[in-house]
mmCIF file of C-alpha atoms and ligand atoms in Angstrom:
data_model
loop_
_atom_site.group_PDB
_atom_site.id
_atom_site.type_symbol
_atom_site.label_atom_id
_atom_site.label_comp_id
_atom_site.label_asym_id
_atom_site.label_seq_id
_atom_site.Cartn_x
_atom_site.Cartn_y
_atom_site.Cartn_z
ATOM 1 C CA MET A 12 4.250 3.146 32.322
ATOM 2 C CA LYS A 13 2.994 0.069 30.496
ATOM 3 C CA VAL A 14 4.079 -0.370 26.881
ATOM 4 C CA VAL A 15 2.026 -2.720 24.631
ATOM 5 C CA ILE A 16 2.715 -3.652 20.987
ATOM 6 C CA ASP A 17 -0.338 -4.172 18.727
ATOM 7 C CA PRO A 18 -0.216 -7.917 17.904
ATOM 8 C CA ASP A 19 -1.570 -7.218 14.381
ATOM 9 C CA SER A 20 1.184 -4.705 13.455
ATOM 10 C CA GLY A 21 4.317 -5.482 11.331
ATOM 11 C CA PHE A 22 4.801 -6.357 7.723
ATOM 12 C CA CYS A 23 1.904 -7.694 5.747
ATOM 13 C CA PHE A 24 2.342 -11.004 3.959
ATOM 14 C CA GLY A 25 3.134 -9.377 0.561
ATOM 15 C CA VAL A 26 5.821 -7.019 1.816
ATOM 16 C CA ASN A 27 7.391 -9.691 4.015
ATOM 17 C CA ARG A 28 7.587 -12.016 1.008
ATOM 18 C CA ALA A 29 9.280 -9.332 -1.156
ATOM 19 C CA ILE A 30 11.844 -8.472 1.492
ATOM 20 C CA GLN A 31 12.620 -12.141 2.089
ATOM 21 C CA THR A 32 13.065 -12.566 -1.631
ATOM 22 C CA ALA A 33 15.525 -9.598 -1.799
ATOM 23 C CA GLU A 34 17.457 -10.829 1.227
ATOM 24 C CA ASN A 35 17.877 -14.307 -0.334
ATOM 25 C CA GLU A 36 19.113 -12.792 -3.588
ATOM 26 C CA LEU A 37 21.521 -10.436 -1.766
ATOM 27 C CA LYS A 38 23.026 -13.386 0.147
ATOM 28 C CA ALA A 39 24.164 -14.854 -3.188
ATOM 29 C CA GLY A 40 26.518 -11.834 -3.375
ATOM 30 C CA LYS A 41 25.342 -10.675 -6.822
ATOM 31 C CA PRO A 42 24.155 -7.102 -7.395
ATOM 32 C CA VAL A 43 20.412 -6.838 -7.012
ATOM 33 C CA TYR A 44 18.480 -3.931 -8.434
ATOM 34 C CA CYS A 45 14.930 -3.069 -7.436
ATOM 35 C CA LEU A 46 12.584 -1.122 -9.561
ATOM 36 C CA GLY A 47 11.443 1.671 -7.142
ATOM 37 C CA GLU A 48 11.568 1.725 -3.323
ATOM 38 C CA MET A 49 10.654 -1.780 -2.169
ATOM 39 C CA VAL A 50 8.648 -0.703 0.831
ATOM 40 C CA HIS A 51 7.400 2.750 1.935
ATOM 41 C CA ASN A 52 9.626 2.688 4.959
ATOM 42 C CA GLN A 53 12.969 4.605 4.878
ATOM 43 C CA VAL A 54 14.505 2.789 7.927
ATOM 44 C CA GLN A 55 13.893 -0.647 6.270
ATOM 45 C CA MET A 56 15.120 0.627 2.857
ATOM 46 C CA ASP A 57 18.350 1.958 4.429
ATOM 47 C CA GLN A 58 18.941 -1.493 5.916
ATOM 48 C CA LEU A 59 18.408 -3.210 2.565
ATOM 49 C CA LYS A 60 20.597 -0.690 0.722
ATOM 50 C CA SER A 61 23.321 -1.383 3.302
ATOM 51 C CA LYS A 62 23.201 -5.065 2.266
ATOM 52 C CA GLY A 63 23.662 -4.114 -1.386
ATOM 53 C CA LEU A 64 20.172 -3.500 -2.824
ATOM 54 C CA ARG A 65 20.206 -0.743 -5.460
ATOM 55 C CA ILE A 66 17.114 1.198 -6.335
ATOM 56 C CA VAL A 67 16.566 2.055 -9.959
ATOM 57 C CA MET A 68 13.839 3.803 -12.006
ATOM 58 C CA HIS A 69 12.272 2.740 -15.258
ATOM 59 C CA ALA A 70 14.615 4.979 -17.303
ATOM 60 C CA ASP A 71 17.606 3.082 -15.794
ATOM 61 C CA LEU A 72 16.435 -0.223 -17.272
ATOM 62 C CA TYR A 73 18.123 0.757 -20.585
ATOM 63 C CA ASN A 74 21.523 0.577 -18.844
ATOM 64 C CA LEU A 75 20.922 -2.787 -17.114
ATOM 65 C CA LYS A 76 21.254 -5.289 -19.895
ATOM 66 C CA GLY A 77 22.098 -8.719 -18.479
ATOM 67 C CA GLU A 78 21.427 -7.694 -14.870
ATOM 68 C CA THR A 79 18.799 -8.944 -12.335
ATOM 69 C CA VAL A 80 16.037 -6.572 -11.374
ATOM 70 C CA MET A 81 13.331 -7.124 -8.735
ATOM 71 C CA ILE A 82 9.723 -6.169 -9.178
ATOM 72 C CA ARG A 83 8.368 -5.153 -5.718
ATOM 73 C CA ALA A 84 5.132 -6.130 -4.063
ATOM 74 C CA HIS A 85 3.205 -3.302 -5.721
ATOM 75 C CA GLY A 86 3.587 -4.977 -9.144
ATOM 76 C CA GLU A 87 4.201 -3.420 -12.552
ATOM 77 C CA PRO A 88 2.268 -2.885 -15.753
ATOM 78 C CA PRO A 89 2.717 -5.403 -18.588
ATOM 79 C CA GLU A 90 4.946 -2.961 -20.493
ATOM 80 C CA THR A 91 7.674 -3.309 -17.893
ATOM 81 C CA PHE A 92 7.855 -7.057 -18.392
ATOM 82 C CA ARG A 93 7.962 -6.604 -22.151
ATOM 83 C CA LEU A 94 10.714 -4.011 -21.929
ATOM 84 C CA ALA A 95 12.884 -6.096 -19.573
ATOM 85 C CA LYS A 96 12.572 -9.066 -22.002
ATOM 86 C CA GLN A 97 13.602 -6.882 -24.929
ATOM 87 C CA LEU A 98 16.581 -5.534 -22.938
ATOM 88 C CA GLY A 99 17.801 -8.998 -21.761
ATOM 89 C CA ILE A 100 17.083 -8.231 -18.047
ATOM 90 C CA THR A 101 16.285 -11.099 -15.683
ATOM 91 C CA LEU A 102 13.286 -10.136 -13.572
ATOM 92 C CA ILE A 103 12.607 -11.467 -10.108
ATOM 93 C CA ASP A 104 8.873 -10.896 -9.753
ATOM 94 C CA ALA A 105 8.036 -10.277 -6.055
ATOM 95 C CA THR A 106 4.558 -8.851 -6.882
ATOM 96 C CA CYS A 107 2.253 -9.702 -4.021
ATOM 97 C CA PRO A 108 0.011 -12.592 -5.183
ATOM 98 C CA ILE A 109 -3.082 -10.593 -4.062
ATOM 99 C CA VAL A 110 -2.036 -7.701 -6.322
ATOM 100 C CA SER A 111 -1.301 -10.194 -9.228
ATOM 101 C CA LYS A 112 -4.786 -11.651 -8.822
ATOM 102 C CA LEU A 113 -6.265 -8.132 -8.934
ATOM 103 C CA GLN A 114 -4.288 -7.291 -12.079
ATOM 104 C CA GLU A 115 -5.680 -10.483 -13.734
ATOM 105 C CA ARG A 116 -9.260 -9.540 -12.826
ATOM 106 C CA ILE A 117 -8.820 -5.998 -14.275
ATOM 107 C CA SER A 118 -7.274 -7.358 -17.365
ATOM 108 C CA GLU A 119 -10.207 -9.824 -17.826
ATOM 109 C CA SER A 120 -12.794 -7.049 -17.295
ATOM 110 C CA PHE A 121 -10.980 -4.786 -19.713
ATOM 111 C CA GLY A 122 -10.486 -7.494 -22.350
ATOM 112 C CA SER A 123 -13.942 -9.062 -22.172
ATOM 113 C CA GLY A 124 -14.702 -7.109 -25.355
ATOM 114 C CA ASN A 125 -18.530 -7.399 -25.086
ATOM 115 C CA ASP A 126 -18.980 -3.806 -24.415
ATOM 116 C CA ALA A 127 -16.502 -1.309 -25.787
ATOM 117 C CA GLU A 128 -18.010 1.363 -23.596
ATOM 118 C CA VAL A 129 -17.062 -0.326 -20.298
ATOM 119 C CA GLN A 130 -15.109 1.999 -17.971
ATOM 120 C CA ILE A 131 -12.573 0.507 -15.576
ATOM 121 C CA VAL A 132 -12.690 2.728 -12.531
ATOM 122 C CA ILE A 133 -10.036 2.303 -9.791
ATOM 123 C CA TYR A 134 -10.397 3.849 -6.317
ATOM 124 C CA GLY A 135 -6.801 4.721 -5.539
ATOM 125 C CA LYS A 136 -4.071 7.281 -5.314
ATOM 126 C CA PRO A 137 -3.169 8.680 -8.744
ATOM 127 C CA GLY A 138 0.554 8.128 -9.372
ATOM 128 C CA HIS A 139 0.847 5.290 -6.793
ATOM 129 C CA ALA A 140 2.997 2.376 -8.117
ATOM 130 C CA GLU A 141 0.333 -0.215 -7.560
ATOM 131 C CA VAL A 142 -2.225 1.954 -9.428
ATOM 132 C CA ALA A 143 0.163 2.287 -12.361
ATOM 133 C CA GLY A 144 0.394 -1.545 -12.507
ATOM 134 C CA LEU A 145 -3.382 -1.960 -12.241
ATOM 135 C CA SER A 146 -4.110 0.609 -14.917
ATOM 136 C CA GLY A 147 -1.521 -0.907 -17.146
ATOM 137 C CA ASN A 148 -3.632 -4.045 -17.134
ATOM 138 C CA ALA A 149 -6.496 -1.919 -18.513
ATOM 139 C CA GLY A 150 -4.506 -0.524 -21.412
ATOM 140 C CA ASN A 151 -3.604 2.510 -19.311
ATOM 141 C CA LYS A 152 -7.196 3.593 -19.832
ATOM 142 C CA ALA A 153 -8.456 3.088 -16.281
ATOM 143 C CA ILE A 154 -10.122 6.112 -14.584
ATOM 144 C CA VAL A 155 -8.475 6.658 -11.213
ATOM 145 C CA VAL A 156 -10.553 8.381 -8.570
ATOM 146 C CA SER A 157 -9.622 9.142 -5.013
ATOM 147 C CA GLY A 158 -12.918 10.652 -3.997
ATOM 148 C CA GLU A 159 -16.078 12.377 -5.286
ATOM 149 C CA ASP A 160 -14.002 15.409 -6.444
ATOM 150 C CA ASP A 161 -12.831 13.158 -9.309
ATOM 151 C CA PHE A 162 -16.362 12.199 -10.448
ATOM 152 C CA HIS A 163 -16.156 14.497 -13.448
ATOM 153 C CA LEU A 164 -13.790 11.929 -14.925
ATOM 154 C CA ILE A 165 -16.533 9.303 -15.063
ATOM 155 C CA ASP A 166 -19.384 9.012 -17.550
ATOM 156 C CA PHE A 167 -22.240 7.737 -15.385
ATOM 157 C CA SER A 168 -24.368 6.760 -18.364
ATOM 158 C CA LYS A 169 -21.861 4.015 -19.364
ATOM 159 C CA PRO A 170 -21.100 0.649 -17.767
ATOM 160 C CA ILE A 171 -18.588 0.658 -14.881
ATOM 161 C CA ARG A 172 -16.325 -2.110 -13.504
ATOM 162 C CA LEU A 173 -15.119 -0.695 -10.139
ATOM 163 C CA PHE A 174 -11.986 -1.877 -8.334
ATOM 164 C CA SER A 175 -9.872 -0.504 -5.433
ATOM 165 C CA GLN A 176 -6.157 -0.206 -4.921
ATOM 166 C CA THR A 177 -5.479 -2.957 -2.273
ATOM 167 C CA THR A 178 -4.285 -0.543 0.372
ATOM 168 C CA MET A 179 -7.215 1.948 0.264
ATOM 169 C CA ASP A 180 -9.547 2.135 3.154
ATOM 170 C CA GLY A 181 -12.484 -0.345 2.993
ATOM 171 C CA GLU A 182 -15.029 1.990 4.569
ATOM 172 C CA GLY A 183 -14.191 4.731 2.038
ATOM 173 C CA TYR A 184 -14.519 2.288 -0.812
ATOM 174 C CA ILE A 185 -18.022 1.238 0.248
ATOM 175 C CA LYS A 186 -19.137 4.851 0.475
ATOM 176 C CA LEU A 187 -17.617 5.718 -2.896
ATOM 177 C CA ALA A 188 -19.214 2.732 -4.586
ATOM 178 C CA GLU A 189 -22.626 3.661 -3.144
ATOM 179 C CA SER A 190 -22.195 7.188 -4.374
ATOM 180 C CA ILE A 191 -21.244 6.024 -7.875
ATOM 181 C CA LYS A 192 -24.323 3.736 -7.970
ATOM 182 C CA GLN A 193 -26.496 6.700 -7.082
ATOM 183 C CA GLN A 194 -25.051 8.865 -9.837
ATOM 184 C CA MET A 195 -25.626 6.014 -12.304
ATOM 185 C CA LEU A 196 -29.176 5.408 -11.140
ATOM 186 C CA ALA A 197 -29.933 9.097 -11.777
ATOM 187 C CA LYS A 198 -29.111 8.363 -15.431
ATOM 188 C CA GLY A 199 -31.114 5.127 -15.418
ATOM 189 C CA ASN A 200 -27.944 3.058 -15.576
ATOM 190 C CA THR A 201 -27.472 -0.037 -13.374
ATOM 191 C CA ASN A 202 -24.605 -1.657 -15.273
ATOM 192 C CA ILE A 203 -21.925 -1.674 -12.590
ATOM 193 C CA VAL A 204 -19.857 -4.530 -11.097
ATOM 194 C CA ILE A 205 -18.115 -3.757 -7.778
ATOM 195 C CA GLN A 206 -15.117 -5.913 -6.992
ATOM 196 C CA LYS A 207 -14.052 -6.325 -3.355
ATOM 197 C CA SER A 208 -10.402 -5.598 -3.817
ATOM 198 C CA VAL A 209 -9.314 -3.871 -0.584
ATOM 199 C CA CYS A 210 -6.758 -6.212 0.999
ATOM 200 C CA LYS A 211 -7.940 -7.779 4.224
ATOM 201 C CA GLN A 212 -4.405 -7.226 5.655
ATOM 202 C CA VAL A 213 -5.424 -3.549 5.633
ATOM 203 C CA SER A 214 -9.187 -3.382 5.918
ATOM 204 C CA GLY A 215 -9.322 -6.420 8.348
ATOM 205 C CA ARG A 216 -7.146 -4.461 10.798
ATOM 206 C CA ALA A 217 -9.552 -1.476 11.212
ATOM 207 C CA PRO A 218 -11.900 -2.859 13.949
ATOM 208 C CA ALA A 219 -9.046 -4.383 16.080
ATOM 209 C CA LEU A 220 -6.932 -1.270 15.649
ATOM 210 C CA ARG A 221 -9.847 0.932 16.756
ATOM 211 C CA ALA A 222 -10.254 -1.159 19.936
ATOM 212 C CA PHE A 223 -6.496 -1.131 20.553
ATOM 213 C CA ALA A 224 -6.173 2.662 20.124
ATOM 214 C CA ALA A 225 -9.145 3.252 22.557
ATOM 215 C CA GLU A 226 -7.488 1.037 25.210
ATOM 216 C CA HIS A 227 -4.330 3.115 25.741
ATOM 217 C CA ASP A 228 -3.621 6.640 26.951
ATOM 218 C CA VAL A 229 -1.132 7.337 24.154
ATOM 219 C CA ILE A 230 -0.724 5.647 20.740
ATOM 220 C CA LEU A 231 2.485 5.695 18.792
ATOM 221 C CA PHE A 232 1.883 4.745 15.208
ATOM 222 C CA ILE A 233 5.078 3.973 13.218
ATOM 223 C CA SER A 234 4.928 4.442 9.481
ATOM 224 C CA GLY A 235 6.797 5.831 6.543
ATOM 225 C CA LYS A 236 5.249 9.162 5.518
ATOM 226 C CA ASN A 237 4.496 7.937 1.990
ATOM 227 C CA SER A 238 2.593 4.796 2.993
ATOM 228 C CA ALA A 239 -0.992 4.887 1.885
ATOM 229 C CA ASN A 240 -2.111 2.198 4.350
ATOM 230 C CA GLY A 241 -0.050 3.939 7.052
ATOM 231 C CA LYS A 242 -2.049 7.184 6.590
ATOM 232 C CA TYR A 243 -5.321 5.266 6.638
ATOM 233 C CA LEU A 244 -4.560 3.163 9.726
ATOM 234 C CA PHE A 245 -3.210 6.172 11.579
ATOM 235 C CA SER A 246 -6.434 8.109 10.867
ATOM 236 C CA ILE A 247 -8.313 5.209 12.586
ATOM 237 C CA CYS A 248 -6.130 5.728 15.737
ATOM 238 C CA GLN A 249 -6.829 9.484 15.635
ATOM 239 C CA GLN A 250 -10.595 8.949 15.374
ATOM 240 C CA VAL A 251 -10.691 7.173 18.743
ATOM 241 C CA ASN A 252 -7.619 8.535 20.551
ATOM 242 C CA LYS A 253 -6.663 12.254 20.357
ATOM 243 C CA GLN A 254 -3.212 11.373 21.875
ATOM 244 C CA SER A 255 -2.134 9.514 18.715
ATOM 245 C CA TYR A 256 1.208 10.316 17.107
ATOM 246 C CA MET A 257 2.676 9.120 13.854
ATOM 247 C CA VAL A 258 6.477 8.698 13.812
ATOM 248 C CA SER A 259 8.941 7.316 11.238
ATOM 249 C CA ASP A 260 11.463 6.215 13.823
ATOM 250 C CA ILE A 261 12.844 6.945 17.280
ATOM 251 C CA SER A 262 14.234 10.348 16.346
ATOM 252 C CA ASP A 263 10.610 11.698 15.842
ATOM 253 C CA ILE A 264 9.529 10.838 19.401
ATOM 254 C CA ASP A 265 8.882 13.627 21.915
ATOM 255 C CA LYS A 266 9.164 12.452 25.571
ATOM 256 C CA ASN A 267 6.572 15.098 26.585
ATOM 257 C CA TRP A 268 3.882 13.016 24.929
ATOM 258 C CA PHE A 269 4.103 10.463 27.789
ATOM 259 C CA ALA A 270 4.181 12.933 30.729
ATOM 260 C CA THR A 271 0.837 11.676 32.176
ATOM 261 C CA ALA A 272 0.489 8.388 30.319
ATOM 262 C CA ARG A 273 -0.052 5.094 32.190
ATOM 263 C CA THR A 274 -0.277 2.952 29.058
ATOM 264 C CA VAL A 275 1.279 3.414 25.616
ATOM 265 C CA GLY A 276 0.097 1.309 22.637
ATOM 266 C CA ILE A 277 2.529 0.901 19.728
ATOM 267 C CA SER A 278 1.278 -0.017 16.293
ATOM 268 C CA GLY A 279 2.471 0.284 12.652
ATOM 269 C CA ALA A 280 1.578 0.147 8.986
ATOM 270 C CA THR A 281 1.773 -3.049 6.893
ATOM 271 C CA SER A 282 5.117 -1.676 5.683
ATOM 272 C CA THR A 283 6.574 -1.172 9.149
ATOM 273 C CA PRO A 284 9.194 -3.779 10.083
ATOM 274 C CA GLY A 285 8.640 -5.708 13.357
ATOM 275 C CA TRP A 286 12.225 -5.050 14.528
ATOM 276 C CA LEU A 287 11.567 -1.227 14.339
ATOM 277 C CA ILE A 288 8.384 -1.577 16.382
ATOM 278 C CA GLU A 289 10.397 -3.545 18.991
ATOM 279 C CA GLN A 290 13.118 -0.912 18.990
ATOM 280 C CA VAL A 291 10.628 1.908 19.636
ATOM 281 C CA ALA A 292 8.965 -0.093 22.389
ATOM 282 C CA SER A 293 12.357 -0.655 24.158
ATOM 283 C CA THR A 294 13.187 3.079 23.896
ATOM 284 C CA ILE A 295 9.923 4.104 25.435
ATOM 285 C CA LYS A 296 10.288 1.528 28.290
ATOM 286 C CA GLU A 297 13.619 3.215 29.169
ATOM 287 C CA TYR A 298 11.751 6.566 29.585
HETATM 288 S S1 SF4 B 321 -1.330 -4.920 1.724
HETATM 289 FE FE1 SF4 B 321 -2.183 -6.884 1.009
HETATM 290 S S2 SF4 B 321 -2.167 -6.734 -1.175
HETATM 291 FE FE2 SF4 B 321 -0.799 -5.104 -0.436
HETATM 292 S S3 SF4 B 321 1.226 -6.057 -0.418
HETATM 293 FE FE3 SF4 B 321 0.313 -6.407 1.630
HETATM 294 S S4 SF4 B 321 -0.668 -8.438 1.536
HETATM 295 FE FE4 SF4 B 321 -0.249 -7.743 -0.577
#
């Protein structure tokens, strides 16, 4: 049985940068706190925690005066930065630069002030950490939609500035934008600006992943269960290969999946560490 690792899998640039930052800080031997789970991958988180990283929530900030707290790649709303300053907390900002840029663009659109009726609409997962940071840059007034079922939240007669959470699926975003435009046109409104804000580290992988998944008898996709891009990228594998399985780590694997397989392709989300992908590949080779 041939086992092939998808060359595009592994951490995206933003997550890699945040983890490197945490590891450098931990080497200095001081306690490092991180606001929320650094990456949607339990195996990687367990490893960082074993090196001393402590995960805290917003409410914990009030007890961390004088300490160092990391902001993860998803970013945070401006209130978090203000609160940390007030509380005398040193922040290490590991927000992905792509997310920071998007926050700036949302803030500019929100603050342009020419039209008080402008609605900032974000295609994303309500409650997701990145979405909270993005919405915070629109005075927490952004309208978050994850599909047409949420259209009742939008007033299609008013101007719209449309953005996407960086890890949403690019194809879904194009369809949603088209649908919003149609609803606006029905009301004689063409005042919409659509920003291309799906990260290429996610959307750019779709065509190559589709081809990779079609090439192999079985696909193992490694991802944390809470990863938005993991769910999206896995759905692409499933579209072209019915023998696609999503696993968090080695313990989820069932040997029976490979009974008749000649080739197995292994891929992962942008939050899946390369070492975990290698570990799964070695285990399967032993079968
Ligand atoms: S998916 Fe893109 S935007 Fe999100 S953290 Fe990774 S590199 Fe940054």
